Coordinates of C-alpha atoms in Angstrom, one line a residue:
M714 CA 8.0 -50.8 19.7
R715 CA 4.8 -49.0 18.6
K716 CA 2.0 -51.2 17.4
L717 CA -0.2 -50.9 14.3
R718 CA -3.4 -52.6 13.2
L719 CA -3.2 -55.4 10.7
V720 CA -3.7 -53.9 7.2
V721 CA -6.5 -55.5 5.2
P722 CA -6.8 -55.4 1.4
V723 CA -8.4 -51.9 1.0
V724 CA -6.2 -49.7 -1.1
V725 CA -5.4 -46.4 0.5
V726 CA -2.9 -43.9 -1.0
L727 CA -0.4 -42.9 1.7
L728 CA 2.3 -41.1 -0.3
L729 CA 3.5 -39.2 2.8
A730 CA 4.5 -42.4 4.4
L731 CA 7.2 -43.0 1.8
T732 CA 10.6 -41.5 2.4
A733 CA 12.2 -39.4 -0.3
A734 CA 15.0 -42.0 -0.7
S735 CA 12.4 -44.7 -1.4
A736 CA 11.1 -42.9 -4.4
K737 CA 14.5 -42.9 -6.1
A738 CA 16.2 -45.7 -8.0
V739 CA 19.1 -46.1 -5.6
A740 CA 21.0 -49.3 -5.1
R741 CA 19.6 -51.4 -2.3
M742 CA 21.3 -54.1 -0.3
P743 CA 21.6 -55.6 3.2
V744 CA 24.0 -53.6 5.3
G745 CA 25.3 -54.5 8.7
F746 CA 28.0 -55.8 11.0
F747 CA 30.3 -58.7 11.7
D748 CA 31.0 -59.0 15.4
D749 CA 30.7 -62.3 17.3
P750 CA 31.9 -60.8 20.6
S751 CA 29.3 -58.0 20.6
F752 CA 26.4 -60.0 19.3
R753 CA 26.9 -63.4 20.8
W754 CA 29.3 -63.3 23.7
A755 CA 28.6 -59.9 25.4
T756 CA 26.9 -59.8 28.8
E757 CA 23.9 -58.0 27.2
P758 CA 24.1 -58.6 23.4
T759 CA 20.6 -57.2 22.8
I760 CA 21.9 -53.7 23.6
N761 CA 24.3 -54.0 20.8
L762 CA 21.7 -55.5 18.4
A763 CA 19.3 -52.6 19.2
S764 CA 22.0 -50.1 18.6
A765 CA 22.9 -51.8 15.3
Q766 CA 19.3 -51.5 14.3
K767 CA 19.3 -47.8 15.0
A768 CA 22.3 -47.5 12.7
N769 CA 20.1 -49.0 9.9
G770 CA 21.8 -52.4 10.1
S771 CA 19.8 -55.2 8.5
I772 CA 22.2 -58.1 8.6
I773 CA 24.5 -59.7 11.3
H774 CA 27.4 -61.8 10.1
V775 CA 28.9 -64.3 12.5
L776 CA 31.0 -67.4 12.4
A777 CA 30.0 -71.1 12.8
N778 CA 33.3 -72.5 13.8
W779 CA 32.8 -76.3 13.4
S780 CA 35.9 -77.1 15.5
T781 CA 34.5 -75.2 18.6
I782 CA 30.9 -76.1 18.0
A783 CA 31.7 -79.8 17.9
P784 CA 35.0 -80.4 19.6
T785 CA 34.1 -84.0 20.0
K786 CA 32.4 -86.2 17.5
P787 CA 28.6 -86.2 17.8
V788 CA 26.8 -89.6 18.0
H789 CA 23.8 -88.1 16.1
P790 CA 25.4 -85.5 13.8
L791 CA 22.1 -84.3 12.2
N792 CA 20.6 -83.6 15.6
G793 CA 21.6 -80.2 17.0
S794 CA 20.7 -81.4 20.4
D795 CA 23.4 -84.0 20.5
P796 CA 25.6 -83.3 23.6
A797 CA 28.7 -82.9 21.4
Y798 CA 27.3 -79.6 20.0
H799 CA 27.6 -76.2 21.6
L800 CA 25.1 -74.0 20.0
S801 CA 23.4 -71.9 22.7
D802 CA 25.1 -68.7 21.7
I803 CA 24.1 -69.0 18.0
D804 CA 20.6 -70.0 19.1
A805 CA 20.3 -66.8 21.1
L806 CA 21.8 -64.7 18.3
A807 CA 19.6 -66.1 15.5
R808 CA 16.5 -65.6 17.7
S809 CA 17.4 -62.1 18.9
A810 CA 18.6 -60.7 15.6
Q811 CA 15.1 -61.1 14.1
K812 CA 13.6 -59.0 16.9
Y813 CA 15.9 -56.2 15.9
G814 CA 15.2 -56.5 12.2
S815 CA 18.4 -58.3 11.0
E816 CA 18.9 -61.3 8.9
V817 CA 21.7 -63.6 9.9
L818 CA 24.7 -64.7 7.7
L819 CA 26.6 -67.7 9.1
T820 CA 30.0 -68.6 7.8
I821 CA 30.9 -72.3 8.2
Y822 CA 34.6 -73.0 8.7
G823 CA 37.2 -74.8 10.8
T824 CA 37.6 -78.6 10.9
P825 CA 37.6 -80.4 14.3
K826 CA 40.6 -82.6 15.0
W827 CA 38.3 -85.7 15.1
A828 CA 37.3 -85.0 11.5
N829 CA 40.7 -84.4 9.9
G830 CA 43.1 -86.9 11.6
G831 CA 44.2 -84.6 14.4
K832 CA 45.3 -81.7 12.3
T833 CA 44.7 -78.1 12.9
A834 CA 41.4 -76.5 11.9
N835 CA 42.7 -75.1 8.6
Y836 CA 42.9 -78.6 7.1
A837 CA 39.9 -80.1 5.3
P838 CA 38.1 -83.1 6.8
T839 CA 39.3 -86.6 5.7
N840 CA 35.6 -87.5 4.9
M841 CA 33.6 -84.7 3.4
S842 CA 30.3 -86.2 4.5
T843 CA 31.1 -85.1 8.1
L844 CA 31.0 -81.5 6.9
T845 CA 27.8 -82.2 4.9
Q846 CA 26.1 -83.5 8.1
F847 CA 27.3 -80.5 10.2
S848 CA 26.0 -78.0 7.6
Q849 CA 22.7 -79.8 7.3
M850 CA 22.3 -79.8 11.0
L851 CA 22.8 -76.0 11.1
A852 CA 20.5 -75.2 8.2
S853 CA 17.8 -77.5 9.6
R854 CA 18.0 -76.0 13.1
Y855 CA 17.6 -72.5 11.8
N856 CA 15.2 -73.0 8.9
G857 CA 12.3 -71.4 10.7
T858 CA 10.3 -74.5 11.6
N859 CA 11.9 -74.9 15.0
P860 CA 10.4 -72.5 17.6
G861 CA 12.9 -70.8 19.8
Y862 CA 15.9 -71.2 17.5
G863 CA 15.4 -68.3 15.1
V864 CA 16.1 -68.2 11.4
V865 CA 19.3 -68.1 9.4
T866 CA 18.6 -66.9 5.8
R867 CA 22.1 -66.8 4.4
F868 CA 25.3 -69.0 4.7
S869 CA 28.8 -68.8 3.3
V870 CA 31.4 -71.5 3.3
W871 CA 34.8 -71.2 4.9
N872 CA 36.7 -68.0 6.0
E873 CA 39.4 -66.6 3.7
P874 CA 40.3 -69.9 2.1
N875 CA 42.9 -68.2 0.0
L876 CA 45.1 -67.8 3.1
G877 CA 47.1 -70.6 4.6
G878 CA 46.0 -69.5 8.1
F879 CA 42.5 -70.8 7.2
L880 CA 43.0 -73.4 4.5
M881 CA 46.1 -75.6 4.0
P882 CA 47.8 -76.5 1.8
Q883 CA 47.8 -73.6 -0.6
F884 CA 50.5 -75.1 -2.8
S885 CA 51.9 -78.4 -3.9
G886 CA 55.4 -77.5 -5.0
S887 CA 54.8 -74.4 -7.1
K888 CA 51.2 -75.3 -8.1
I889 CA 48.3 -73.6 -6.4
V890 CA 46.0 -76.4 -5.0
S891 CA 43.8 -74.6 -2.5
P892 CA 41.0 -73.8 -5.0
G893 CA 40.5 -77.5 -5.8
I894 CA 40.4 -78.4 -2.1
Y895 CA 37.9 -75.5 -1.6
V896 CA 35.6 -76.8 -4.3
K897 CA 35.2 -80.1 -2.4
L898 CA 34.7 -78.2 0.9
Y899 CA 32.1 -75.9 -0.6
M900 CA 30.1 -78.6 -2.3
A901 CA 30.1 -80.7 0.9
A902 CA 28.7 -77.8 2.9
Y903 CA 26.3 -76.7 0.1
K904 CA 24.7 -80.1 -0.1
G905 CA 24.1 -80.1 3.6
I906 CA 22.7 -76.5 3.7
K907 CA 20.3 -77.1 0.9
A908 CA 19.1 -80.4 2.5
G909 CA 18.4 -78.4 5.6
N910 CA 16.9 -75.3 4.0
K911 CA 16.4 -75.2 0.3
T912 CA 15.5 -71.5 0.4
A913 CA 18.8 -70.4 2.1
L914 CA 21.2 -68.3 0.0
V915 CA 24.7 -69.7 0.0
A916 CA 27.9 -67.7 -0.9
A917 CA 31.2 -69.0 -2.0
G918 CA 34.6 -67.4 -1.4
E919 CA 34.8 -65.2 1.7
T920 CA 38.2 -64.4 0.2
S921 CA 40.8 -62.2 1.8
N922 CA 41.8 -59.0 -0.1
R923 CA 45.2 -60.1 -1.3
G924 CA 47.7 -63.0 -1.7
L925 CA 51.1 -63.7 -3.2
N926 CA 50.5 -66.7 -5.5
H927 CA 53.9 -68.1 -4.6
H928 CA 55.9 -69.3 -1.6
M929 CA 57.8 -66.7 0.4
A930 CA 60.2 -67.7 3.1
G931 CA 59.0 -67.0 6.6
Q932 CA 55.4 -66.2 5.5
T933 CA 52.2 -68.3 5.4
D934 CA 51.3 -69.3 1.9
T935 CA 48.6 -67.1 0.3
T936 CA 46.7 -66.9 -3.1
A937 CA 45.4 -63.7 -4.6
P938 CA 41.6 -63.6 -4.4
A939 CA 40.9 -63.2 -8.1
T940 CA 43.4 -66.0 -8.9
F941 CA 41.7 -68.2 -6.3
A942 CA 38.2 -67.5 -7.8
H943 CA 39.4 -68.1 -11.3
L944 CA 40.9 -71.5 -10.4
V945 CA 37.7 -72.4 -8.5
S946 CA 35.9 -71.8 -11.8
V947 CA 38.4 -74.0 -13.7
A948 CA 37.9 -76.8 -11.2
A949 CA 34.1 -76.4 -11.1
P950 CA 32.7 -74.0 -13.8
K951 CA 29.1 -74.9 -12.8
L952 CA 29.6 -74.5 -9.1
P953 CA 26.2 -73.6 -7.6
F954 CA 26.3 -70.5 -5.4
D955 CA 24.3 -67.3 -4.9
A956 CA 27.1 -64.9 -4.5
W957 CA 30.9 -64.5 -4.1
A958 CA 31.9 -63.1 -0.7
T959 CA 35.0 -61.0 -0.4
H960 CA 36.9 -58.8 2.1
P961 CA 38.3 -55.7 0.3
Y962 CA 40.3 -54.2 3.2
P963 CA 42.9 -51.6 2.4
S964 CA 46.5 -52.8 2.9
V965 CA 46.9 -49.9 5.4
G966 CA 43.9 -48.3 7.1
A967 CA 45.1 -44.8 6.2
L968 CA 44.8 -45.6 2.5
G969 CA 41.0 -46.0 2.9
P970 CA 38.4 -47.8 0.7
A971 CA 39.5 -46.1 -2.5
Q972 CA 43.1 -47.5 -2.4
K973 CA 44.4 -48.5 -5.8
V974 CA 45.6 -52.1 -5.8
A975 CA 47.2 -54.4 -8.4
Y976 CA 44.9 -57.0 -9.7
P977 CA 44.4 -60.0 -9.0
N978 CA 44.1 -58.5 -5.5
V979 CA 40.6 -57.2 -4.8
A980 CA 39.7 -53.9 -3.3
F981 CA 37.0 -51.5 -4.2
S982 CA 39.2 -50.1 -6.9
T983 CA 39.3 -53.5 -8.7
M984 CA 35.8 -54.6 -7.6
N985 CA 34.1 -54.1 -11.0
R986 CA 36.9 -55.8 -12.8
F987 CA 36.5 -58.7 -10.4
G988 CA 32.8 -58.8 -11.0
A989 CA 33.2 -58.8 -14.7
D990 CA 35.7 -61.6 -14.5
L991 CA 33.5 -63.7 -12.2
E992 CA 30.7 -63.3 -14.8
K993 CA 33.1 -64.5 -17.5
W994 CA 34.6 -67.4 -15.5
F995 CA 31.3 -68.7 -14.3
H996 CA 29.3 -67.8 -17.5
R997 CA 26.6 -65.9 -15.5
R998 CA 26.2 -62.7 -13.5
V999 CA 27.7 -63.2 -10.0
P1000 CA 26.5 -60.9 -7.2
I1001 CA 29.3 -59.9 -4.8
W1002 CA 28.8 -59.8 -1.0
V1003 CA 31.3 -57.5 0.8
T1004 CA 31.2 -59.4 4.1
E1005 CA 34.1 -57.7 5.8
Y1006 CA 35.5 -54.2 5.6
G1007 CA 36.8 -52.0 8.5
E1008 CA 39.4 -49.6 9.7
Q1009 CA 40.8 -49.5 13.2
T1010 CA 40.9 -46.2 15.1
K1011 CA 43.4 -44.4 17.3
P1012 CA 44.1 -44.3 20.2
Q1013 CA 42.7 -47.9 20.6
Q1014 CA 45.1 -49.1 17.9
S1015 CA 48.2 -46.9 17.9
A1016 CA 50.0 -48.7 15.0
G1017 CA 48.0 -48.4 11.8
G1018 CA 44.9 -46.9 13.3
V1019 CA 43.1 -43.9 11.8
S1020 CA 41.5 -40.9 13.5
Y1021 CA 37.8 -41.0 14.4
A1022 CA 37.2 -38.3 11.7
K1023 CA 38.8 -40.3 9.0
Q1024 CA 37.0 -43.5 10.0
A1025 CA 33.7 -41.6 9.7
V1026 CA 34.6 -40.3 6.2
D1027 CA 35.8 -43.8 5.1
V1028 CA 32.7 -45.7 6.3
K1029 CA 30.6 -43.3 4.3
K1030 CA 32.9 -43.7 1.2
A1031 CA 33.0 -47.5 1.5
L1032 CA 29.2 -47.7 1.6
Q1033 CA 28.9 -45.4 -1.4
L1034 CA 31.5 -47.4 -3.3
A1035 CA 29.5 -50.6 -2.6
A1036 CA 26.3 -49.0 -3.7
A1037 CA 27.9 -47.7 -6.9
S1038 CA 29.1 -51.1 -8.0
P1039 CA 26.8 -53.0 -10.4
Y1040 CA 27.9 -56.2 -8.8
V1041 CA 27.9 -55.6 -5.0
E1042 CA 24.8 -56.7 -3.2
M1043 CA 25.8 -56.6 0.5
F1044 CA 28.0 -54.5 2.7
V1045 CA 29.2 -55.6 6.2
W1046 CA 31.4 -53.5 8.5
F1047 CA 33.9 -55.3 10.8
I1048 CA 33.3 -54.7 13.8
F1049 CA 30.4 -53.0 15.6
R1050 CA 31.9 -52.4 19.0
D1051 CA 35.4 -52.4 20.4
S1052 CA 34.4 -55.0 23.0
T1053 CA 37.5 -57.0 23.8
S1054 CA 41.3 -56.8 23.4
Q1055 CA 41.2 -59.8 21.2
T1056 CA 39.2 -58.1 18.4
W1057 CA 40.1 -55.3 16.0
F1058 CA 39.4 -51.7 17.2
S1059 CA 37.4 -50.9 14.1
G1060 CA 34.0 -50.6 15.9
I1061 CA 31.7 -47.6 15.3
E1062 CA 31.2 -47.7 19.1
T1063 CA 34.0 -47.7 21.7
K1064 CA 34.3 -50.5 24.3
T1065 CA 32.1 -48.5 26.7
G1066 CA 29.4 -48.0 24.1
T1067 CA 30.2 -44.4 23.2
K1068 CA 29.4 -43.8 19.6
K1069 CA 32.3 -42.8 17.4
P1070 CA 31.5 -40.3 14.6
A1071 CA 31.5 -43.3 12.2
Y1072 CA 28.2 -44.4 13.9
T1073 CA 26.4 -41.4 12.6
A1074 CA 28.0 -41.6 9.2
F1075 CA 27.1 -45.3 8.8
A1076 CA 23.5 -44.7 9.9
A1077 CA 23.0 -41.7 7.6
T1078 CA 24.5 -43.4 4.6
A1079 CA 23.0 -46.8 5.2
K1080 CA 19.5 -45.3 5.4
G1081 CA 19.5 -44.7 1.6
I1082 CA 21.0 -48.1 0.7
V1083 CA 19.5 -50.7 3.0
G1084 CA 17.1 -53.1 1.3
H1085 CA 17.9 -55.4 -1.6
D1086 CA 17.9 -55.7 -5.4
E1087 CA 15.9 -58.1 -7.5
F1088 CA 15.6 -58.7 -11.2
V1089 CA 12.1 -58.7 -12.9
T1090 CA 11.1 -59.9 -16.3
A1091 CA 9.5 -57.6 -18.8
G1092 CA 5.8 -58.3 -19.6
K1093 CA 5.2 -60.4 -16.4
K1094 CA 3.6 -59.3 -13.2
I1095 CA 6.1 -58.4 -10.5
S1096 CA 6.6 -60.9 -7.7
V1097 CA 9.2 -60.3 -5.0
K1098 CA 10.6 -62.5 -2.2
V1099 CA 11.6 -60.5 0.9
A1100 CA 13.1 -61.6 4.3
V1101 CA 10.9 -60.4 7.2
P1102 CA 12.9 -61.0 10.4
I1103 CA 10.6 -59.0 12.7
M1104 CA 7.5 -60.7 11.4
T1105 CA 9.1 -64.1 11.7
Y1106 CA 10.1 -63.3 15.3
Y1107 CA 6.6 -62.6 16.4
N1108 CA 4.7 -65.1 14.2
A1109 CA 4.8 -68.7 13.2
I1110 CA 5.6 -70.0 9.7
G1111 CA 2.3 -69.9 7.8
A1112 CA 0.9 -66.8 9.6
K1113 CA -0.5 -64.1 7.5
V1114 CA 0.9 -60.6 7.5
G1115 CA -0.5 -57.5 5.9
M1116 CA 1.2 -54.6 4.1
T1117 CA 0.9 -51.6 1.9
Y1118 CA 3.3 -51.6 -1.1
Y1119 CA 4.2 -48.6 -3.3
L1120 CA 5.7 -49.2 -6.7
Y1121 CA 7.6 -46.3 -8.3
D1122 CA 9.0 -45.8 -11.8
G1123 CA 11.4 -43.1 -10.9
K1124 CA 9.4 -40.7 -8.8
K1125 CA 6.1 -41.7 -10.4
L1126 CA 3.8 -43.9 -8.4
V1127 CA 2.6 -46.6 -10.7
S1128 CA 1.0 -49.2 -8.4
I1129 CA -0.2 -49.5 -4.8
G1130 CA -1.7 -52.5 -3.1
Q1131 CA -2.4 -54.2 0.3
P1132 CA -2.1 -58.0 -0.1
L1133 CA -2.2 -60.5 2.8
V1134 CA 0.6 -63.0 2.5
A1135 CA 1.9 -66.0 4.5
I1136 CA 5.3 -66.2 6.1
Q1137 CA 7.2 -69.0 4.4
K1138 CA 9.8 -71.4 5.6
G1139 CA 13.1 -69.6 5.9
G1140 CA 11.5 -66.4 7.2
M1141 CA 10.4 -65.0 3.8
I1142 CA 7.3 -63.6 2.2
T1143 CA 6.4 -63.4 -1.5
V1144 CA 4.8 -60.1 -2.4
P1145 CA 2.5 -60.2 -5.5
V1146 CA 2.5 -56.8 -7.2
N1147 CA -0.4 -56.0 -9.5
Y1148 CA 1.8 -54.5 -12.3
K1149 CA 3.6 -55.8 -15.3
A1150 CA 7.2 -54.8 -15.6
A1151 CA 8.1 -52.8 -18.8
K1152 CA 11.2 -53.6 -20.8
G1153 CA 14.3 -51.8 -19.6
T1154 CA 12.7 -50.1 -16.7
T1155 CA 14.0 -50.0 -13.1
Y1156 CA 11.4 -49.7 -10.3
T1157 CA 11.6 -49.1 -6.6
L1158 CA 9.2 -51.1 -4.4
A1159 CA 8.6 -49.7 -0.9
L1160 CA 7.0 -52.1 1.6
N1161 CA 5.3 -51.2 4.9
I1162 CA 4.6 -54.6 6.6
N1163 CA 2.7 -55.4 9.8
D1164 CA 1.0 -58.3 11.6
K1165 CA -2.1 -59.0 13.6
H1166 CA -0.2 -58.2 16.8
G1167 CA 0.6 -54.7 15.5
Y1168 CA 4.3 -55.1 14.9
K1169 CA 5.8 -53.6 11.8
E1170 CA 8.8 -53.5 9.6
K1171 CA 9.8 -51.6 6.4
T1172 CA 12.0 -52.5 3.5
D1173 CA 12.8 -51.1 0.0
V1174 CA 13.5 -53.3 -3.1
L1175 CA 15.2 -52.0 -6.2
L1176 CA 13.7 -53.9 -9.2
L1177 CA 16.1 -54.2 -12.1
P1178 CA 15.3 -55.2 -15.6
S1179 CA 16.3 -58.8 -16.4
S1180 CA 18.7 -59.0 -19.3

């Protein structure tokens, strides 16, 4: 990694340093990959993390399976060093992801037998406080104040809770009951996460793309994602969450991301309707995180796989559809590399590390999307919070980092500055922009950040007018 001097507060106009994409009001969001085998369990996971960074990935999504992390009951549940816990792989991932410029999203799910009366992992704990303690332990361990453990900036609660394979029961007789169970699960985990790291973002949902809403003989019970979300809102209309996470896979890979589906199932074709309904049900705007989408390829997956060429076309289309939605604020591709026979063959790299055409398509499309969106208030000076994983990897919490920021109204540069700011708990910085937002105006903020060691990172933020 090439090093730079620490920037001090002397304003210098460096227009040529800004890419053309940064000067346009394009949607900005974290983009990345969900792949535990490649990023946690591979022989050399940092090779995959470095390759994901070159593909313009900025977030790594992995699972925190409670039942495998704590197969036996811990004596000290709030202490991650309790012998019952198995966390070394997440420790390494959270630490290494920062070095390669990625935030980490951890999805908490799966109840150990000791916590639910000996049942399978898809049943809720008998005492929700055990989930609260587990969640608090994770959030505390990765809140940025524990050297060597890395930082987790985002969490979500449970995996596909609208499917019986991950949460049971779905029904009591003909009544859908899983959303009510989920609210209790979510709130238990949320309380723990916020106790461990109040700045962490927490998503609800992680819903599968479709469900039946009724029993069907010989099939596991399922609930349609929009139905599930609506019933969550009925049970808890003021549920505190930062986003709703969903997995808008096509029912068949060949149909691609633009597949037309019947609502209340959720794909990209019904995403905006879902976003509008979430806003109506929860009485506020609800960001949507697409935390899984992928298509398997032939010849690795002979049944249902698509050609390399189609996967490349579809990864570009999926990213574009995510960016075009007024609700979507994250896109995660499942998976990064076809590493094992137990995973999907939807990687943008083959098992041997050969890049499929989708790798180039992902990298090129993500380049103009990666970053994040934030709302600003008219008449007030702009202030933006930004995750800085590379800076956090090389510096302690409280260390000062420098930057040059460029604020654009369309293609017009309206402000430039070079503040020094401190890295905050949770791996964030707050950027003070010496400019008052105008009513109804969208801005792009381009940040070139570096530290006293000479390390650097860049990010773009789309600043949207607050309603």
